[in-house]
Amino acid sequence: MEKSFEPAQIESKWYERWEASGAFQPSGKGEPYCILLPPPNVTGTLHMGHAFQQTVMDMLARYQRMRGMNTLWQVGTDHAGIATQKIVENQLAVEDRTRHDLGREAFVERVWKWKEESGSTITNQMRRIGAAADWSRERFTMDEGLSAAVRKVFIDWYRAGLIYRGNRLVNWDPVLGTAVSDLEVNNVERDGHMWSIRYPVVGSDESVVVATTRPETMLGDVAVAVHPEDERYAHLVGKTLKLPLTDREIPVIADDYVDKDFGTGCVKITPAHDFNDYAIGQRHKLAPITIFTLAAKVNDNAPEKYRGLDRYDARKRVLADLEAAGLLVETKPHKLQVPVSDRSDAVIEPMLTDQWFVDLTSDVQTDGRPGGRQAITLPALDAVRSGEIKFVPENWATTYTQWLDNIQDWCISRQLWWGHRIPAWYDEAGNIFVGEDEADARANATTTPVGTLRQDDDVLDTWFSSALWPFSTMGWPANGPVKNERGEVVANWEQDKIFLPSAVLVTGFDIIFFWVARMVMATKYFTGQIPFREVYINAIVRDAEGQKMSKSKGNTLDPLDLIDGIELEPLVAKSTRSLLLPQVREKVEKRIRKDYPNGIPSIGTDALRFTFAALASYSRTINFDIKRAEGYKAFCNKLWNAARFALSNIGDRAEPAQGIPQPTLEVNRWILTRVKQMLIEVEQHFTSYRFDHVAQTLYEFTWNELCDWYLELIKPVFRGKSDDADTLTTIDSKAIAETEHTLLYVLETVLRALHPITPFITEEIWQWVAPKLALSESSLMQRPWPRADEIVADDAATAEIEWFKNVLSGIRRIRSEMNISPAKTIPLLFADGDASDRQRANKFNPAIEFLARVTPTPTPHSTQAISPPSIDPPSFIPSPSVSRWIEPNTQEPASAAAVVGSMRVLIPLAGLIDLGAEKTRLAKEISRIEVEIKKCEGKLGNANFVANAPPEVVTQERQRITDWNTTVTALREQAQKLG
RNA sequence: GGGUGCUUAGCUCAGCGGUAGAGCGUCGCCCUUACAAGGCGGUGGUCGUAGGUUCGAUCCCUACAGCACCCACCA
């Protein structure tokens, strides 16, 4: 093995070997366990959020696979309608062309070409994270198989009356030229104005004043509304107003939507460009007047002078004209929420257009069939309410159910070219025909088509196909095997439906509505099953200061840069490349030079994954700090070196050790006990998705138990090995053999337990370890998860080792506090204590001498052969009887002391220790314990405590006070001896 | 307006009814033959505020304050 851990050297080889071995595919044996990858946008590149989420999925998949589950991690990518179309349109823009220059067919072909060339960026990056996903089943939402599912779902829902086409007010993105769903609109606070405009009453000197943030929409006003109980305006209801700047007259209507106390209490009503106004217009049967084109320019319904103006130019003109007419009463600054398109940042314009909708709100259809609420929404709601689907952390269930309780119909048509084209045709009379293709649509027609049929130009919302992911990827609705474009079988519903429901969905809270809810709806409806049993909502990754990562802030991190490391200059270059504004570029560059003066060090995949695991508590954000990742790289190095230590001490065994060790030495029995506890905890934490605790448990075991203690404690055993083999007694070689076996077993077990988090380093080390244990598997990936119940715990051995650790810690503390060099050998004596202390001191003497650098006891017969030990079972190595013990009532040298139970561990002061400093140290220790004793006495002196607290708590408290008293007595005695 | 979180050591976070923990940082001593990406030891917290429940509250309840995020919004 190399001297230190070099991730780059070992990561490159293992992934390909694993994948080639078929280890990523379902074994076909055991209980099905499926994880669905939220298909990333095919346009995407891996960011920290992906890396985190995928690490979580990979840990689960690897863990369950080792546990013997028939594990499928289903992967694929999403066609991402708008995002992908935009990329290719941007390419065309460079050539000074638009998609319309190419025409639909050629454009779509070009997008496909782009997808073939660039669409696997993100999946290749996933491989660098170590994702053990089944790539042989990789799917794309526009695969033929998945497209067939989309068509069937659309047609079935249409025929069930659950999809309808309607002329409705929708969120229109005038830049992208398409409708978007409610979810794709963000409300952004902007500084604007509130304008008050006077509308004269026809045939009167009176007038009303309305307030608006969008004065240009007055051109489309159809009424002014007041509250029905507003006495100020009661006499005007039913009267007519002169709509300024136009030749139209509009009524005053009464509607209790109006808030009497807001503004003037009068609201202008523009049903064609405002959702609330639309509802009011419907209630009062007022025909909406659309005044904008789809590009948000004023149309021919407005007076001529405004036509063709962009909505913001129109606003200026309208205001100027109102001002000139003396009808602009007031202008004041006003903060308002502006609806902005998620994809283009364009301000959304509500527009009346023909669109397709999924009914999610009606209870019963006019013909008596169940409406969308009954058929789709409520089953999705019940799946979570009933607990059939569980959210982790569970409070997200509230978010889910509240959204479904207030859901609107889902606008599924998009005026794009890239996507699943809607399987609907229109005849020349405007009748609708839906089917797999034109022939099928005709065959299923209920009316005779008039003239030729023309297919709907629109495509479906990207999320429509994502909603089907849990069953479309399993081969639904085909009867037999589904093949990809290369002719390989990727799914077969008859076999693969065992993976439905999947075990857990790992995803971000931001797509609970977009995706999670819709998968439940569609999967429930079409398969009768839930799509997944649990939904683990992962945290959002922020920077070290808790700020959102964004390119314009310059605080993003590329997971691959963390893995590979990157020099400062290339980092600056790549971080500023896509930034357009010079001042932003400058700011970002400055920040990067400040944050990473030396670039980013290479952390390696394993350390990055360990960091993600360690951060994955139930908190909803995690702050990623490179410092932390560097700490976990150190952990990897620690593990690496522990393995080197083990392997170099064991050397080439003639015969490999096999099976689970049954050692007799306490130190070995103790570490096995600790391994058992560690495994039990790790399993619990996996079950509850507490990856932070999984990581912490493994970290602490590996570092604080295995490395800090076990490896140190067995050094005295192995020290015997370096001696001439002839001088070893039988017991020595037995002790060495069982220790080697235990060490190998423990190391191999911890490698298995760590493998889900750090697959690369564990595999690499395992390859060195496996031959020495005669393991038949060729890869750690094939090893079973270590079972805690195979290991026997030994509490007695644990008590022995705890005693020993206390003695050693006591000596170390004295050394440190008294400034005795760790290299200096010191004398050691024991006093007081009981019989078991004597026995233990005797037994552990050689280990104490070795590990605490203690002067060996002069043994009268040191030249003679070592006598057989009187203790059974043998300890580290057999020990001659020692003469460290100070008998009662004998003179003892002035010493520094540590107390273990009732025993005093003494280091004689002569020449080593400052008497005054030792007195101070003792006094401090005594007063600390006295405080504890006071606390205990306070509790036990309280009759209510003794009467009401659980008996075991009272017992525990009594035990504590006894222990403290023992310790403090010994300390006081020591203090007194020092004078 | 409705909802959901968070507030614990200098920083980032666990803990959650019965002795306040980790990592990083910091301080001291050590290049001790697995590891200086290391070892050993130390420092550091009246657990946001105020009440309540309880024998006992960082933990449960109530109110308040501050900070986030989500949803819906008054023209």
mmCIF file with all atom_site columns, N, CA, C and O in Angstrom, chain A residues 870-888:
data_model
loop_
_atom_site.group_PDB
_atom_site.id
_atom_site.type_symbol
_atom_site.label_atom_id
_atom_site.label_alt_id
_atom_site.label_comp_id
_atom_site.label_asym_id
_atom_site.label_entity_id
_atom_site.label_seq_id
_atom_site.pdbx_PDB_ins_code
_atom_site.Cartn_x
_atom_site.Cartn_y
_atom_site.Cartn_z
_atom_site.occupancy
_atom_site.B_iso_or_equiv
_atom_site.pdbx_formal_charge
_atom_site.auth_seq_id
_atom_site.auth_comp_id
_atom_site.auth_asym_id
_atom_site.auth_atom_id
_atom_site.pdbx_PDB_model_num
ATOM 1  N N  . SER A 1 870 ? -0.496 -16.748 35.816 1.00 0.00 ? 870 SER A N  1
ATOM 2  C CA . SER A 1 870 ? -1.446 -17.344 36.735 1.00 0.00 ? 870 SER A CA 1
ATOM 3  C C  . SER A 1 870 ? -2.886 -16.973 36.363 1.00 0.00 ? 870 SER A C  1
ATOM 4  O O  . SER A 1 870 ? -3.824 -17.446 36.951 1.00 0.00 ? 870 SER A O  1
ATOM 5  N N  . ILE A 1 871 ? -2.996 -16.080 35.406 1.00 0.00 ? 871 ILE A N  1
ATOM 6  C CA . ILE A 1 871 ? -4.333 -15.567 35.085 1.00 0.00 ? 871 ILE A CA 1
ATOM 7  C C  . ILE A 1 871 ? -4.878 -16.292 33.864 1.00 0.00 ? 871 ILE A C  1
ATOM 8  O O  . ILE A 1 871 ? -4.191 -16.506 32.887 1.00 0.00 ? 871 ILE A O  1
ATOM 9  N N  . ASP A 1 872 ? -6.117 -16.610 33.957 1.00 0.00 ? 872 ASP A N  1
ATOM 10 C CA . ASP A 1 872 ? -6.734 -17.304 32.836 1.00 0.00 ? 872 ASP A CA 1
ATOM 11 C C  . ASP A 1 872 ? -8.077 -16.644 32.550 1.00 0.00 ? 872 ASP A C  1
ATOM 12 O O  . ASP A 1 872 ? -8.882 -16.486 33.452 1.00 0.00 ? 872 ASP A O  1
ATOM 13 N N  . PRO A 1 873 ? -8.421 -16.191 31.383 1.00 0.00 ? 873 PRO A N  1
ATOM 14 C CA . PRO A 1 873 ? -7.613 -16.288 30.167 1.00 0.00 ? 873 PRO A CA 1
ATOM 15 C C  . PRO A 1 873 ? -6.443 -15.322 30.169 1.00 0.00 ? 873 PRO A C  1
ATOM 16 O O  . PRO A 1 873 ? -6.467 -14.334 30.900 1.00 0.00 ? 873 PRO A O  1
ATOM 17 N N  . PRO A 1 874 ? -5.464 -15.572 29.351 1.00 0.00 ? 874 PRO A N  1
ATOM 18 C CA . PRO A 1 874 ? -4.284 -14.713 29.340 1.00 0.00 ? 874 PRO A CA 1
ATOM 19 C C  . PRO A 1 874 ? -4.619 -13.320 28.820 1.00 0.00 ? 874 PRO A C  1
ATOM 20 O O  . PRO A 1 874 ? -5.534 -13.144 28.043 1.00 0.00 ? 874 PRO A O  1
ATOM 21 N N  . SER A 1 875 ? -3.856 -12.383 29.246 1.00 0.00 ? 875 SER A N  1
ATOM 22 C CA . SER A 1 875 ? -4.068 -11.021 28.795 1.00 0.00 ? 875 SER A CA 1
ATOM 23 C C  . SER A 1 875 ? -3.182 -10.752 27.587 1.00 0.00 ? 875 SER A C  1
ATOM 24 O O  . SER A 1 875 ? -2.882 -11.645 26.819 1.00 0.00 ? 875 SER A O  1
ATOM 25 N N  . PHE A 1 876 ? -2.784 -9.509  27.432 1.00 0.00 ? 876 PHE A N  1
ATOM 26 C CA . PHE A 1 876 ? -2.013 -9.112  26.259 1.00 0.00 ? 876 PHE A CA 1
ATOM 27 C C  . PHE A 1 876 ? -0.853 -10.047 26.020 1.00 0.00 ? 876 PHE A C  1
ATOM 28 O O  . PHE A 1 876 ? -0.758 -10.695 24.996 1.00 0.00 ? 876 PHE A O  1
ATOM 29 N N  . ILE A 1 877 ? 0.028  -9.999  26.983 1.00 0.00 ? 877 ILE A N  1
ATOM 30 C CA . ILE A 1 877 ? 1.110  -10.974 26.981 1.00 0.00 ? 877 ILE A CA 1
ATOM 31 C C  . ILE A 1 877 ? 1.356  -11.338 28.424 1.00 0.00 ? 877 ILE A C  1
ATOM 32 O O  . ILE A 1 877 ? 1.100  -10.535 29.318 1.00 0.00 ? 877 ILE A O  1
ATOM 33 N N  . PRO A 1 878 ? 1.820  -12.515 28.660 1.00 0.00 ? 878 PRO A N  1
ATOM 34 C CA . PRO A 1 878 ? 1.990  -12.950 30.042 1.00 0.00 ? 878 PRO A CA 1
ATOM 35 C C  . PRO A 1 878 ? 2.918  -12.030 30.808 1.00 0.00 ? 878 PRO A C  1
ATOM 36 O O  . PRO A 1 878 ? 3.847  -11.456 30.248 1.00 0.00 ? 878 PRO A O  1
ATOM 37 N N  . SER A 1 879 ? 2.608  -11.861 32.050 1.00 0.00 ? 879 SER A N  1
ATOM 38 C CA . SER A 1 879 ? 3.345  -10.887 32.829 1.00 0.00 ? 879 SER A CA 1
ATOM 39 C C  . SER A 1 879 ? 3.932  -11.535 34.065 1.00 0.00 ? 879 SER A C  1
ATOM 40 O O  . SER A 1 879 ? 3.290  -12.352 34.717 1.00 0.00 ? 879 SER A O  1
ATOM 41 N N  . PRO A 1 880 ? 5.139  -11.154 34.422 1.00 0.00 ? 880 PRO A N  1
ATOM 42 C CA . PRO A 1 880 ? 5.674  -11.597 35.709 1.00 0.00 ? 880 PRO A CA 1
ATOM 43 C C  . PRO A 1 880 ? 4.992  -10.800 36.811 1.00 0.00 ? 880 PRO A C  1
ATOM 44 O O  . PRO A 1 880 ? 4.426  -9.746  36.540 1.00 0.00 ? 880 PRO A O  1
ATOM 45 N N  . SER A 1 881 ? 5.006  -11.291 37.984 1.00 0.00 ? 881 SER A N  1
ATOM 46 C CA . SER A 1 881 ? 4.392  -10.533 39.057 1.00 0.00 ? 881 SER A CA 1
ATOM 47 C C  . SER A 1 881 ? 5.201  -9.265  39.276 1.00 0.00 ? 881 SER A C  1
ATOM 48 O O  . SER A 1 881 ? 6.405  -9.229  39.051 1.00 0.00 ? 881 SER A O  1
ATOM 49 N N  . VAL A 1 882 ? 4.515  -8.226  39.687 1.00 0.00 ? 882 VAL A N  1
ATOM 50 C CA . VAL A 1 882 ? 5.196  -6.946  39.766 1.00 0.00 ? 882 VAL A CA 1
ATOM 51 C C  . VAL A 1 882 ? 5.245  -6.445  41.186 1.00 0.00 ? 882 VAL A C  1
ATOM 52 O O  . VAL A 1 882 ? 4.467  -6.856  42.041 1.00 0.00 ? 882 VAL A O  1
ATOM 53 N N  . SER A 1 883 ? 6.127  -5.505  41.358 1.00 0.00 ? 883 SER A N  1
ATOM 54 C CA . SER A 1 883 ? 6.266  -4.960  42.704 1.00 0.00 ? 883 SER A CA 1
ATOM 55 C C  . SER A 1 883 ? 6.014  -3.465  42.698 1.00 0.00 ? 883 SER A C  1
ATOM 56 O O  . SER A 1 883 ? 6.770  -2.703  43.237 1.00 0.00 ? 883 SER A O  1
ATOM 57 N N  . ARG A 1 884 ? 4.958  -3.064  41.972 1.00 0.00 ? 884 ARG A N  1
ATOM 58 C CA . ARG A 1 884 ? 4.624  -1.636  41.929 1.00 0.00 ? 884 ARG A CA 1
ATOM 59 C C  . ARG A 1 884 ? 3.764  -1.218  43.108 1.00 0.00 ? 884 ARG A C  1
ATOM 60 O O  . ARG A 1 884 ? 3.521  -0.052  43.306 1.00 0.00 ? 884 ARG A O  1
ATOM 61 N N  . TRP A 1 885 ? 3.243  -2.196  43.790 1.00 0.00 ? 885 TRP A N  1
ATOM 62 C CA . TRP A 1 885 ? 2.226  -1.870  44.777 1.00 0.00 ? 885 TRP A CA 1
ATOM 63 C C  . TRP A 1 885 ? 2.801  -1.359  46.074 1.00 0.00 ? 885 TRP A C  1
ATOM 64 O O  . TRP A 1 885 ? 3.734  -1.949  46.624 1.00 0.00 ? 885 TRP A O  1
ATOM 65 N N  . ILE A 1 886 ? 2.253  -0.250  46.550 1.00 0.00 ? 886 ILE A N  1
ATOM 66 C CA . ILE A 1 886 ? 2.662  0.264   47.854 1.00 0.00 ? 886 ILE A CA 1
ATOM 67 C C  . ILE A 1 886 ? 1.700  -0.309  48.871 1.00 0.00 ? 886 ILE A C  1
ATOM 68 O O  . ILE A 1 886 ? 0.492  -0.072  48.794 1.00 0.00 ? 886 ILE A O  1
ATOM 69 N N  . GLU A 1 887 ? 2.239  -1.069  49.804 1.00 0.00 ? 887 GLU A N  1
ATOM 70 C CA . GLU A 1 887 ? 1.366  -1.699  50.788 1.00 0.00 ? 887 GLU A CA 1
ATOM 71 C C  . GLU A 1 887 ? 0.853  -0.664  51.770 1.00 0.00 ? 887 GLU A C  1
ATOM 72 O O  . GLU A 1 887 ? 1.498  0.365   52.003 1.00 0.00 ? 887 GLU A O  1
ATOM 73 N N  . PRO A 1 888 ? -0.310 -0.904  52.351 1.00 0.00 ? 888 PRO A N  1
ATOM 74 C CA . PRO A 1 888 ? -0.874 0.050   53.318 1.00 0.00 ? 888 PRO A CA 1
ATOM 75 C C  . PRO A 1 888 ? 0.104  0.312   54.459 1.00 0.00 ? 888 PRO A C  1
ATOM 76 O O  . PRO A 1 888 ? 0.889  -0.573  54.826 1.00 0.00 ? 888 PRO A O  1
#
